[in-house]
Every structure is written in structure tokens, then in C-alpha cells.
CSV table of C-alpha atoms and ligand atoms in Angstrom, one decimal:
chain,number,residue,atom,x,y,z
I,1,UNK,CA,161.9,64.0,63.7
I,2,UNK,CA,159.2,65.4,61.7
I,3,UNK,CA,155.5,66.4,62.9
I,4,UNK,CA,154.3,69.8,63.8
I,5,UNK,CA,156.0,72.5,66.0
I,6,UNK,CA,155.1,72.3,69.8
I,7,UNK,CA,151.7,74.1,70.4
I,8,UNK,CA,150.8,74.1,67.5
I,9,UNK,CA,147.5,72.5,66.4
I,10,UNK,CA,148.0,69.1,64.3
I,11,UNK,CA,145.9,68.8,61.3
I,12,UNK,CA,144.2,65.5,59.8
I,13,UNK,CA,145.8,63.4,58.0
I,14,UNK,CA,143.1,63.0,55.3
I,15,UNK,CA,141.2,66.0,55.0
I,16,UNK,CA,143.8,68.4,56.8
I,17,UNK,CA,141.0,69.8,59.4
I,18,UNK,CA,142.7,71.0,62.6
I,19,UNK,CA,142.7,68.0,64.8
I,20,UNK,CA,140.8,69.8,68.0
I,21,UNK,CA,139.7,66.1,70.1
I,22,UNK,CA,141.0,63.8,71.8
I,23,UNK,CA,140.5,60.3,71.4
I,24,UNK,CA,143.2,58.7,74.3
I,25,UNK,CA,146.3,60.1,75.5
I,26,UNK,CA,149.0,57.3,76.4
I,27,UNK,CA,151.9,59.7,77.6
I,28,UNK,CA,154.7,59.6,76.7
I,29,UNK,CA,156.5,56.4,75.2
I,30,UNK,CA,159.7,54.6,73.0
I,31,UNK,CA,159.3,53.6,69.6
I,32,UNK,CA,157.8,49.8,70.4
I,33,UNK,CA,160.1,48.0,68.0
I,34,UNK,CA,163.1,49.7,68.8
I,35,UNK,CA,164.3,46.9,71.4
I,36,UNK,CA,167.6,47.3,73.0
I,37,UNK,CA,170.6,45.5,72.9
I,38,UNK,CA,172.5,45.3,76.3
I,39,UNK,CA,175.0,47.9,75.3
I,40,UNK,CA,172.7,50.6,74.9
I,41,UNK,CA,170.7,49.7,78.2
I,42,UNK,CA,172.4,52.7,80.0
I,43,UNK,CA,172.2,55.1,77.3
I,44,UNK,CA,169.8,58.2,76.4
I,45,UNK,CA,166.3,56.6,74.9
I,46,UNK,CA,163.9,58.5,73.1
I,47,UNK,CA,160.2,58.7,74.2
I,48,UNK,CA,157.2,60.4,72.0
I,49,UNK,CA,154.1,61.4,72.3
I,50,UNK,CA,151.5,59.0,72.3
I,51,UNK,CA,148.5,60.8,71.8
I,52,UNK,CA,145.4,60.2,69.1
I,53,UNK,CA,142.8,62.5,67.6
I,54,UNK,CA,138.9,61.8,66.2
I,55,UNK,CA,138.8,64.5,63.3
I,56,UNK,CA,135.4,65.6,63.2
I,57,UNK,CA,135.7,66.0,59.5
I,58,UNK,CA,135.9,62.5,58.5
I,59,UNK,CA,136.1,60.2,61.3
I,60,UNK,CA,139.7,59.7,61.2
I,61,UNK,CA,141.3,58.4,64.5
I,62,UNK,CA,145.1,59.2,64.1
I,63,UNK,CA,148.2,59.7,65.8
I,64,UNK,CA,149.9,63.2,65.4
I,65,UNK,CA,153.2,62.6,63.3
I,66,UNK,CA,156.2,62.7,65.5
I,67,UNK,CA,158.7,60.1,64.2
I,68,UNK,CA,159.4,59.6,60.7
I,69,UNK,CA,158.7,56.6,58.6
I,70,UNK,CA,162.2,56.0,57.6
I,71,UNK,CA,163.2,56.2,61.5
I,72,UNK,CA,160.3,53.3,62.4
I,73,UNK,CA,160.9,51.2,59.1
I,74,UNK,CA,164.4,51.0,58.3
I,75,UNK,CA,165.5,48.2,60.0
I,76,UNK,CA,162.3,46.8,61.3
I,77,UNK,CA,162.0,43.6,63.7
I,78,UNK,CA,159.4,42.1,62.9
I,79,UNK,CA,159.0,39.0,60.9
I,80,UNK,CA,155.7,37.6,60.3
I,81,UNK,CA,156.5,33.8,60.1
I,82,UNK,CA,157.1,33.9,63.6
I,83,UNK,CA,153.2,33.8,64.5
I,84,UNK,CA,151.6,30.6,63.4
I,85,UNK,CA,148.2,31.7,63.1
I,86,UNK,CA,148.8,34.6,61.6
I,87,UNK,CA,151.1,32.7,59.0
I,88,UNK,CA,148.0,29.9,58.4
I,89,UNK,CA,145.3,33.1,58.6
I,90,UNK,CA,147.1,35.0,55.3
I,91,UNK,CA,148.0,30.8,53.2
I,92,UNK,CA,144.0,31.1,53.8
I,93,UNK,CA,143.4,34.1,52.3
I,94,UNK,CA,146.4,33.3,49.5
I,95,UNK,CA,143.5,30.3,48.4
I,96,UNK,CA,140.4,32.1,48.7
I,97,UNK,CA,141.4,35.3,46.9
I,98,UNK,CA,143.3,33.4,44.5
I,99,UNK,CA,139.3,31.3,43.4
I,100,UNK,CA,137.5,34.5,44.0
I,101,UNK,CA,139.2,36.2,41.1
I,102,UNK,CA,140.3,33.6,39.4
I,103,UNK,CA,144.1,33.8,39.2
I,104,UNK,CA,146.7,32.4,37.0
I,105,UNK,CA,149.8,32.2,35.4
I,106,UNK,CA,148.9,35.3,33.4
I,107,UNK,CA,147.8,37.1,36.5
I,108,UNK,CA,150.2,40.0,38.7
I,109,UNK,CA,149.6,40.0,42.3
I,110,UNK,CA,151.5,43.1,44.1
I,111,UNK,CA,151.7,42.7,48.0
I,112,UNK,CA,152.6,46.2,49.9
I,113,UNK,CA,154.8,46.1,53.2
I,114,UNK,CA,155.2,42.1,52.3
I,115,UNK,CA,157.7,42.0,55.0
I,116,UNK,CA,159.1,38.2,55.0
I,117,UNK,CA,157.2,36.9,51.9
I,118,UNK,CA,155.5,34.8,54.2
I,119,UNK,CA,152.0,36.0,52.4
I,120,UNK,CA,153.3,36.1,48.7
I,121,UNK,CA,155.0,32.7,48.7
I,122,UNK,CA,151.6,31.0,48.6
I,123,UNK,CA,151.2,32.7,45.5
I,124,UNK,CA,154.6,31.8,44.2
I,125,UNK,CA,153.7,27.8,44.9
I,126,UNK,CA,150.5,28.4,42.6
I,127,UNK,CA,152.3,29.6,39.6
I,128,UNK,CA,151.1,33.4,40.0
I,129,UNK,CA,153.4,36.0,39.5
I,130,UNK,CA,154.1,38.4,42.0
I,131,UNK,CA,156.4,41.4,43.2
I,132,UNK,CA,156.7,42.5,46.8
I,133,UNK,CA,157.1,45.9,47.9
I,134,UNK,CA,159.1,46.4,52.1
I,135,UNK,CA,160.8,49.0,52.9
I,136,UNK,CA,163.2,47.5,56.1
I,137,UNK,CA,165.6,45.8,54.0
I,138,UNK,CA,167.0,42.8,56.1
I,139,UNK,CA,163.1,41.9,56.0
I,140,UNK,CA,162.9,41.9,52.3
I,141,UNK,CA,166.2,39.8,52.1
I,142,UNK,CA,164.8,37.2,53.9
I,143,UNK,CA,162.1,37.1,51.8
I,144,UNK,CA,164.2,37.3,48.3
I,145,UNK,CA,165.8,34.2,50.0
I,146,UNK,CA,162.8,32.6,49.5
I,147,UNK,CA,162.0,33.1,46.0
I,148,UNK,CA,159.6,36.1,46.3
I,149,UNK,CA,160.8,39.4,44.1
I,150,UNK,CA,160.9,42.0,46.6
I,151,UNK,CA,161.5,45.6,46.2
I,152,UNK,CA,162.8,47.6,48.7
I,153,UNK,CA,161.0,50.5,48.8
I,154,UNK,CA,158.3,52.7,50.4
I,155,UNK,CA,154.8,52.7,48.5
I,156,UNK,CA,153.0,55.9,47.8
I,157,UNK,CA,152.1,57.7,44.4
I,158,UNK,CA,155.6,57.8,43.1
I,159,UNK,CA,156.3,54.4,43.3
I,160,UNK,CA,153.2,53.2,41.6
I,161,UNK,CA,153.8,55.5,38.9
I,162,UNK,CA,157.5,54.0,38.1
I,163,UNK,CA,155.6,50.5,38.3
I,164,UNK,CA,152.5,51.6,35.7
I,165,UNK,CA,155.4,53.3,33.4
I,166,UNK,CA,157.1,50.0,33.4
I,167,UNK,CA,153.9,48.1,32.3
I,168,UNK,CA,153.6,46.6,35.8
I,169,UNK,CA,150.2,46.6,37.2
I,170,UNK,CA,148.1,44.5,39.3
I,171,UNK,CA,145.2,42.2,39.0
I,172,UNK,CA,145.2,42.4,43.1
I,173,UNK,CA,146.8,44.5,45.3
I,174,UNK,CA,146.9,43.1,48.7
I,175,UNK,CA,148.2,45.1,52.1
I,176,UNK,CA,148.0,43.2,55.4
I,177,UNK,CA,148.0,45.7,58.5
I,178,UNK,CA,149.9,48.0,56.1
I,179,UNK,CA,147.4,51.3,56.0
I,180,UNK,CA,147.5,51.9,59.6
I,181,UNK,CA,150.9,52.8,58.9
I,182,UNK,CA,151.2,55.4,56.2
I,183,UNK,CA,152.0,58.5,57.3
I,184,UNK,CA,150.3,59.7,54.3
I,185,UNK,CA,147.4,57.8,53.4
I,186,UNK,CA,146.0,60.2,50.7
I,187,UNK,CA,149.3,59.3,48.7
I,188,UNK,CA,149.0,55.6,49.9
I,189,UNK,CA,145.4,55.1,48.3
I,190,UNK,CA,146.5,57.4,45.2
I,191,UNK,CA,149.3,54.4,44.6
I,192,UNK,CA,146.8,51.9,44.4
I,193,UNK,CA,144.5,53.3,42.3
I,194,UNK,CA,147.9,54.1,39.8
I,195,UNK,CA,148.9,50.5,39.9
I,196,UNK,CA,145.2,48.8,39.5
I,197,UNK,CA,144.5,47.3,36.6
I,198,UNK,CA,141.0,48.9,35.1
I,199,UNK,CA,139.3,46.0,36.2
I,200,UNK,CA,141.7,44.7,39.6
I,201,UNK,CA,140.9,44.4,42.9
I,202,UNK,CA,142.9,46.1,45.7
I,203,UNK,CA,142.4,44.3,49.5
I,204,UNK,CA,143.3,45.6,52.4
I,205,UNK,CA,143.7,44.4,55.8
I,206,UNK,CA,143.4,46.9,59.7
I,207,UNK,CA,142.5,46.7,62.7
I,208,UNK,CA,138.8,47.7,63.0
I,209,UNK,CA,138.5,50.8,65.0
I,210,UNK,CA,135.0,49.8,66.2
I,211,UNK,CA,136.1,47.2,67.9
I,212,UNK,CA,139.1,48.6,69.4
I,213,UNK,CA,136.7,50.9,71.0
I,214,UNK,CA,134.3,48.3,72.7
I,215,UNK,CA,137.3,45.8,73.4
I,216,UNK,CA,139.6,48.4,74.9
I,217,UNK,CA,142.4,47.5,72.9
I,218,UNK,CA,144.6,50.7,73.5
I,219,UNK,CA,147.6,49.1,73.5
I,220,UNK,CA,146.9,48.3,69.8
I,221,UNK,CA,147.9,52.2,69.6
I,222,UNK,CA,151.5,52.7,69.1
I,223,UNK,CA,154.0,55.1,66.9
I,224,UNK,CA,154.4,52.8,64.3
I,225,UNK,CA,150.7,53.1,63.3
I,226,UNK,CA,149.1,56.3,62.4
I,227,UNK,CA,145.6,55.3,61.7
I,228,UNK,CA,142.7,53.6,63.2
I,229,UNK,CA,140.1,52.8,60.5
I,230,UNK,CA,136.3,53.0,60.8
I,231,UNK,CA,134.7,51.5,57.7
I,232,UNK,CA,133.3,55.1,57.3
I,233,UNK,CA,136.5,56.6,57.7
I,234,UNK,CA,138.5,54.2,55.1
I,235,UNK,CA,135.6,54.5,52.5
I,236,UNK,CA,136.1,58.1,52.4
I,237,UNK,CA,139.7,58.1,51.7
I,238,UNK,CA,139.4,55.6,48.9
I,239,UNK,CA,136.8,57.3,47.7
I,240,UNK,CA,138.4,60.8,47.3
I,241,UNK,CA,140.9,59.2,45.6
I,242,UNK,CA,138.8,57.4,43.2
I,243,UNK,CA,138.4,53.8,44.4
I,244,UNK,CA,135.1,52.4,45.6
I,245,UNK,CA,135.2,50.3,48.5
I,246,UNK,CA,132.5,47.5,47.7
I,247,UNK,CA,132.9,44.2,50.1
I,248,UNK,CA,134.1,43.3,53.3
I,249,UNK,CA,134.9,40.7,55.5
I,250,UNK,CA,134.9,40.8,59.7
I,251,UNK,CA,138.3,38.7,60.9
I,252,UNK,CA,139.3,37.5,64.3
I,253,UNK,CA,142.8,38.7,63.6
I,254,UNK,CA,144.4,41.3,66.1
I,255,UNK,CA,141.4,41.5,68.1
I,256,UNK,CA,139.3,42.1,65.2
I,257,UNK,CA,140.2,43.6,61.5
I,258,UNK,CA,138.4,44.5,58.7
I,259,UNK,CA,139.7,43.0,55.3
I,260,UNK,CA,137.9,45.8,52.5
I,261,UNK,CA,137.7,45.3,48.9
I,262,UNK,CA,138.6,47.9,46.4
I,263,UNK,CA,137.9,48.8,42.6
I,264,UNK,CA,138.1,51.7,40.4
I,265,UNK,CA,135.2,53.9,40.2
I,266,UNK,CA,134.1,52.5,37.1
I,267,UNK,CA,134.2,49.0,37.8
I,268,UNK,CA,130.6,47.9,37.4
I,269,UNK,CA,130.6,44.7,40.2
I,270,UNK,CA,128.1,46.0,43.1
I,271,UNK,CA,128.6,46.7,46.7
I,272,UNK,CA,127.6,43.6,49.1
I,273,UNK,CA,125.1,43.5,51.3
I,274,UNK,CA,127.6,42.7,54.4
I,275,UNK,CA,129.4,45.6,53.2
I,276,UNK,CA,126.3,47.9,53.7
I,277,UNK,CA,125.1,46.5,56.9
I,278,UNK,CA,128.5,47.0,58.3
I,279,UNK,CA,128.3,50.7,57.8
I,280,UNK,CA,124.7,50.4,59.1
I,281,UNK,CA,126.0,49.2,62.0
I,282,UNK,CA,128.9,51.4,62.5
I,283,UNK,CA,126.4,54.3,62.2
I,284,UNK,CA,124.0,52.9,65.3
I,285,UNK,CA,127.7,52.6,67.5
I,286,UNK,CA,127.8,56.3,66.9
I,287,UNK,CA,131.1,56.0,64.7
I,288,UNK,CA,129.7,59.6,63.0
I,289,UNK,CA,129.1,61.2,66.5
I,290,UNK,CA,131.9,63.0,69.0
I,291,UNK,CA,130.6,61.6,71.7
I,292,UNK,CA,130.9,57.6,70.7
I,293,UNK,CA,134.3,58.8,70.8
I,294,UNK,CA,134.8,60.8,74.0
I,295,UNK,CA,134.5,58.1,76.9
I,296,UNK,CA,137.0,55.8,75.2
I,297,UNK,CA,140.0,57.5,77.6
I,298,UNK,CA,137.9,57.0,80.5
I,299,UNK,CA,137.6,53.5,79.7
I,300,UNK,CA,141.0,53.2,79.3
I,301,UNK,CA,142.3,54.6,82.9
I,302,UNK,CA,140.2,51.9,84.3
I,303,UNK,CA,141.6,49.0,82.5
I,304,UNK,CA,145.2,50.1,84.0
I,305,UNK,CA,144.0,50.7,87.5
I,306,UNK,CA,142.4,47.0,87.7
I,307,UNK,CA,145.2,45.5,85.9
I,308,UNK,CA,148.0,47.5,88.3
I,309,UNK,CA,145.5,46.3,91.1
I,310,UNK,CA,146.1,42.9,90.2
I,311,UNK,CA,149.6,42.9,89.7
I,312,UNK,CA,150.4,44.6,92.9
I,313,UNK,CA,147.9,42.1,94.9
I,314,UNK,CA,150.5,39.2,92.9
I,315,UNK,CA,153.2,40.9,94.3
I,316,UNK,CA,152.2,41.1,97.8
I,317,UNK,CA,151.3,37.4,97.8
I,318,UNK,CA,154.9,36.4,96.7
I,319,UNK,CA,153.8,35.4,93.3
I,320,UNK,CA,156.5,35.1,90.2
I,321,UNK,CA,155.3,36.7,87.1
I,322,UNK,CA,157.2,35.9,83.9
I,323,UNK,CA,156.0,37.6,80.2
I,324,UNK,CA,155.0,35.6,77.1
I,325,UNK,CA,155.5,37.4,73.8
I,326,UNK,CA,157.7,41.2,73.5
I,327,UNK,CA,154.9,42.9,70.8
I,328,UNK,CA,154.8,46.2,69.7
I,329,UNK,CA,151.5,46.7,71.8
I,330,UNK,CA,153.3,44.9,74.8
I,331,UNK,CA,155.4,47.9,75.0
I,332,UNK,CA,152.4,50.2,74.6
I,333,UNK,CA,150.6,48.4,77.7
I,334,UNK,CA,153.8,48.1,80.1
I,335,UNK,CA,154.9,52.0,79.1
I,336,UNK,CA,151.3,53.4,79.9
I,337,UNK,CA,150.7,51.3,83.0
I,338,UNK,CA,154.4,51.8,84.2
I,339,UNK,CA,155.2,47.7,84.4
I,340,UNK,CA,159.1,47.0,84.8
I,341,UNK,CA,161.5,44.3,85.9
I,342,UNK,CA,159.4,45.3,89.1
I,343,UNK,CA,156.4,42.9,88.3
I,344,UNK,CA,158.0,41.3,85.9
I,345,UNK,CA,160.7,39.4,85.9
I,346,UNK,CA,161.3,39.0,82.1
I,347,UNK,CA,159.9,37.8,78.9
I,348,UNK,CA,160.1,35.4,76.2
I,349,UNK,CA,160.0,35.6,72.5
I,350,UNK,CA,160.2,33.1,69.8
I,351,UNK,CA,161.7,35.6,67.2
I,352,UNK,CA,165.5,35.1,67.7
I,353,UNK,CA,166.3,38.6,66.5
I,354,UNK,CA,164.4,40.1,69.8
I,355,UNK,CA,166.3,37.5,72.3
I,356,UNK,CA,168.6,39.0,74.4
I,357,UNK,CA,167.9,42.3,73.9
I,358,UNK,CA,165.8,44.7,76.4
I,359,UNK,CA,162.1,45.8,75.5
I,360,UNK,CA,162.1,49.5,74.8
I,361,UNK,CA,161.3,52.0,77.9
I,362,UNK,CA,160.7,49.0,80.4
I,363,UNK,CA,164.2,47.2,80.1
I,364,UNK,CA,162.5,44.3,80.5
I,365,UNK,CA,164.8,41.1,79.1
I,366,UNK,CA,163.7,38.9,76.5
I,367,UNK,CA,165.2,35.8,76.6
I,368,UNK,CA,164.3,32.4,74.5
I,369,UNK,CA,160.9,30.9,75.4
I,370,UNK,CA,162.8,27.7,77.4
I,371,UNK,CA,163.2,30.3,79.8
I,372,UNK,CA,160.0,29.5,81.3
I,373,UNK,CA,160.7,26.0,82.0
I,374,UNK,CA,163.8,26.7,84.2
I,375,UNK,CA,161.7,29.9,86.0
I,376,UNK,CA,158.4,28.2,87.1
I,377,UNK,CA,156.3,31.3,87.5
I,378,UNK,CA,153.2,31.6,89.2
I,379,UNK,CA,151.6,33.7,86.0
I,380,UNK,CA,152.8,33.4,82.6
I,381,UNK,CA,151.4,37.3,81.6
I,382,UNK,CA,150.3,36.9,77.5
I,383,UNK,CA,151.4,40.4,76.2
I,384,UNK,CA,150.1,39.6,72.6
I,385,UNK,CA,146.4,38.8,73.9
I,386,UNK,CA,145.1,38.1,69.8
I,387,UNK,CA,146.9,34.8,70.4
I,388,UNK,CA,145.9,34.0,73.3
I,389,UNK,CA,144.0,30.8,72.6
I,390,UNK,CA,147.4,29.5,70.4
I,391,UNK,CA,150.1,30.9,73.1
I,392,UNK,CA,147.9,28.7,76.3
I,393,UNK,CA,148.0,25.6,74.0
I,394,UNK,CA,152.0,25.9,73.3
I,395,UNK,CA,152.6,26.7,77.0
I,396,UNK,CA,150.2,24.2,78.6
I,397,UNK,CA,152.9,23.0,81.0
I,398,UNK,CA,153.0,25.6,83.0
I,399,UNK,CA,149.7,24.2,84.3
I,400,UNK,CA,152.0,20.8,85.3
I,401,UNK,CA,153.5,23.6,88.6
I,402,UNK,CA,150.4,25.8,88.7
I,403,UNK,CA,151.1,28.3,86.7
I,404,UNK,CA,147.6,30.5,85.6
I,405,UNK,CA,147.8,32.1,82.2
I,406,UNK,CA,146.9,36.2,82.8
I,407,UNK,CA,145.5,38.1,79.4
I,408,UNK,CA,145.6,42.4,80.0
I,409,UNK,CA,143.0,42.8,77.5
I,410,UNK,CA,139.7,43.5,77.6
I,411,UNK,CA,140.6,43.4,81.1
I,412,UNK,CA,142.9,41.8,83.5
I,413,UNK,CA,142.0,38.2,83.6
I,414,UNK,CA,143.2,35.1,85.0
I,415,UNK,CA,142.8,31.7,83.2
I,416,UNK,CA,143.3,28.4,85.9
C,1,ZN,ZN1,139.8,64.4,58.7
């Protein structure tokens, strides 16, 4: 455990201002992807802190450091080629980037935290070399398996620098949902910049804060990630680290990211006009103001008293509830609202590694997704709400006993 001592006050991340308001306090929960096997059910489990900060030095929303990296990322659960869309969303990007900067067999492409190679293969397939950088290494294996070069590592500085001294560095640097997760993102940008070539192009991929804000999408706030990025906020980290953020594009992806485009300070190419008008528009929603900040924990007490309402009213009326899906912010959303076995009955995951063990702090059971079949609930409850629309097409016959799909996020809502 690192972080600071209790009562102490926690400093930015970035700019190492004391850290003095609150942006939402969730209580106290688990690590999200530490699910439990059945053994352990009974035993001791660690809860955190899970609070998060708006510095009013530079806009940073952040999470004050309680677990360490190494303890999150070791032996991570996650594998990316388990969600379709998101696996279709990144061969998308593989094409378009690939035009846009006109890459070849001569080319380098680095991916950071490139978890399954499910992102770099497409890359492979075009004749493009690439390396991959993951720290959990039974994620990297899989991905070695496939015929993407994977280093096992964490990225910062130091690892950057062993890269450049090698003559290894990068025409593009991507990172998908990889910055929200640095402890350290000073060092983290610092990296890129060391392993850019003079004239490469770093992207980057995060939830947008903005829109977690007007979405209410709190339960996209968990240990694992450290940072919620404004466009301000990011632009000013790159910056002081000598990288110049100059395009962006809006995605649907996790409720809605940003992907940012980086070069070195020098690097003549202009900054877009989408890229200007986002900050314009960040500035009108206040993102540079305390107060845009201040009724977002408000907001998010409300979304757990209508969605408890709802669940309880289920109950009452003799309803069966089953889960879909056991993601990281599932377990923020069931910790904070206090959801167990008592609403719902279990969950379902396609990821075989998460079957038959326990979600974290709720117990609930994850079992395999024919589960549902056999239960004939009255609700099928979608925990990972960003895939919604794909999850309600793959579980259509549910609709065959009158089963109604229920989404948590914006608010509790009920699709016939
Ligand atoms: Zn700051």
C-alpha cells in the first residue's frame, strides 16, 4: 500500500497542489478486478477509499493513491478480445491511423498497456512493425501467442529511455484507456515524448471527463484508474512535458472518450479546428470553474436512490433479477449502492477466466452466460451499460419469457 499517511492532505498528481475538493466520494470499496475464487469467499477482503479530487491548479480529477500499480496490474483480468465492439472499434482505428500517417514496412508502431494484442495484431497483418508494452504478464502471453512482440513491463521515463538507447522509437505511439491509469502521469507523458520520433505522432485514448459529468457515469470511477481527463487538463500535462496536443476526435466508446493527438513541440503540422472548439466548449461547461465541479456528488446520490428504488419495488413484486456482464465499474456501481445476492441473484460473463469466481465486495457469482437460459429472469440488469445496444441484441431471447433489459446509467431504465 502506498499513498499518503491518514489525515494528511493528498497532493495533485500533476502539478503537486494540495488536493483541497471534492469531486465524489464512493466509500469505501475492493479493488474491481480482484474477483474471487470460491476458496477465498470467507476470507479477509480489502476495501479502499474511493474518493476523487478537482485540483484547482489544473483541472485534474484524480483519485488519491492508495493501492499500488504493481498490486492492481500484476495479474490483471481483463482481456480485451472479449468485447466485440470494442475489438471492431480499435481494427477501425488500426486502418485509419495506419492512411493518416501513412505507414509501412519501414514504420515502428509502439502500443502501451497492449494487453491481448488484440489492437497491434491489425498492424502485424499489414506488414508494420510493432512492439507491445503490458505489464500483467499472463495478458502479454496471450498476446506473444499471437505473434505480437510484447514486453512485459511498466511504461514511464525509464523504460522509454532503454527503448531510445536501443535505437527503438516510434512513428506512433498509441495508448487505449491507458493514461487514466498511471499513477504517475508526469513520468507517463515524459516516456512518450522520449520514445517519439522527431516527427511521430503519439494517440491516446480516455474517458472524457466532460461527459462523465453530464452522463453521471460514476461508476466509471474505480482504483484501477487514477485520472479523469478534461481536454484542458490532458493538454496541460503534455504540454509541460513538451508535447503539443493538436487534434482530437469525440468516440462513443465507454460512454464517451476522447482520442488526442500528440507531437513534439516543434513539429510544424497545426492544431485542428475540432480540436479548438472542443476546448471552447469545455470552457462554456465550466471545466475551468469549482463550481461545474461541485454538484456532481449531488447528482450522484440521486442516481443510487432511484436505482435502489427500483430494485426494491422489483423485489416486492416477486421479480427475478439476473446480471449481464462482471466490469470493473459493475463493481463500483453494486459496492456504492450496496447491491448483493439480495437483488441479484448472479451474473454472467463471457470471459472464462471471471466464471466461477465471486465479484469483489458483493460476492455476487459469475457463472457462463447460458446461465440465463436455464434462470428465466424477469430483468436481465446490463452492468457494462457502453454496450448496451450490442449486449440487448446478443440476449434478445430473454424477450421470448418477458424478460426487460434494465441499464443503471444515466439512470435506472427499463427497456420492454
Ligand atoms: Zn493539479
Amino acid at each position: 500500500m502506498t499513498g499518503s499517511d491518514t489525515g494528511s492532505v493528498p497532493r495533485c498528481l500533476h502539478c503537486k497542489r494540495p488536493l483541497l475538493h471534492t469531486f465524489v466520494d464512493l466509500g469505501m470499496s475492493p479493488l474491481c478486478e480482484s474477483y474471487l475464487p470460491a476458496e477465498k469467499r470467507n476470507a479477509m477482503e480489502p476495501f479502499y477509499p474511493l474518493h476523487t479530487y478537482v485540483c484547482d491548479g489544473c483541472w485534474l480529477v484524480q483519485l488519491e493513491e492508495f493501492v499500488s500499480p504493481q498490486e492492481i496490474f500484476g495479474e490483471y483480468a481483463y482481456f480485451s478480445s472479449y468485447a466485440d465492439s470494442w475489438v471492431e472499434h480499435m481494427r477501425r482505428y488500426a486502418g485509419m491511423i495506419a492512411d493518416r500517417l501513412h505507414l509501412g514496412r519501414d514504420s515502428f508502431v509502439v502500443e502501451v498497456a497492449s494487453n491481448d494484442g488484440y489492437l497491434l495484431q491489425h498492424f502485424v497483418k499489414m506488414g508494420i512493425p510493432v512492439l507491445g508494452i503490458e505489464p500483467a504478464a499472463n495478458v502479454a502471453k496471450v498476446a506473444i501467442a499471437k505473434g505480437v512482440p510484447t514486453l512485459v513491463k511498466f511504461f514511464g521515463a525509464a523504460t522509454a529511455r532503454e527503448l531510445a538507447a536501443e535505437g527503438k522509437r516510434a512513428d506512433l505511439i498509441c495508448g487505449a484507456n491507458v493514461l487514466a491509469q498511471v499513477p504517475d502521469p508526469n513520468d507517463f507523458v515524459a516516456g512518450l515524448r522520449l520514445l517519439l520520433k522527431p516527427r511521430g505522432t503519439v494517440t491516446v485514448e480516455f474517458p472524457h471527463v466532460m461527459r462523465l459529468m453530464a452522463e453521471n457515469q460514476f461508476d466509471t470511477i474505480y482504483h484501477e484508474h487514477f485520472s479523469y481527463f478534461s481536454w484542458i487538463a490532458c493538454e496541460r500535462i503534455f504540454a509541460s512535458e513538451g508535447l503539443t496536443l493538436f487534434d482530437v476526435e469525440e468516440l462513443p466508446t465507454h460512454g464517451g472518450s476522447l482520442r488526442v493527438y500528440a507531437k513534439h513541440l516543434d513539429d510544424p503540422r497545426p492544431v485542428t479546428e475540432r480540436a479548438r472548439q472542443l476546448k471552447e466548449r469545455e470552457i462554456e461547461a465550466g471545466l475551468m470553474r469549482l463550481e461545474a465541479y461541485a454538484g456532481f456528488a449531488e447528482q450522484v446520490k440521486d442516481t443510487k436512490r432511484k436505482l435502489l428504488d427500483f430494485l426494491i419495488g422489483a423485489k416486492r413484486a416477486g421479480k427475478k433479477i439476473v446480471g449481464y456482464g462482471a466490469p470493473g465499474k459493475g463493481n463500483t456501481l453494486l459496492n456504492y449502492c450496496g447491491i448483493r445476492t439480495d437483488f441479484i441473484d448472479f451474473t454472467v460473463d463471457r470471459n472464462p477466466y471471471k466464471q466461477g469466481k465471486f465479484l469483489p465486495g458483493t460476492h455476487i457469482p459469475i457463472l457462463a452466460p447460458e446461465a440465463i437460459r436455464e434462470a428465466r429472469p424477469d430483468y436481465l440488469f446490463i452492468l457494462p451499460w457502453n454496450f448496451k445496444d450490442e449486449i440487448m441484441k446478443q440476449m434478445e431471447e430473454i424477450r421470448s419469457w418477458g424478460g426487460k433489459f434494465v441499464v443503471p446509467i444515466p439512470e435506472v431504465r427499463v427497456f420492454e
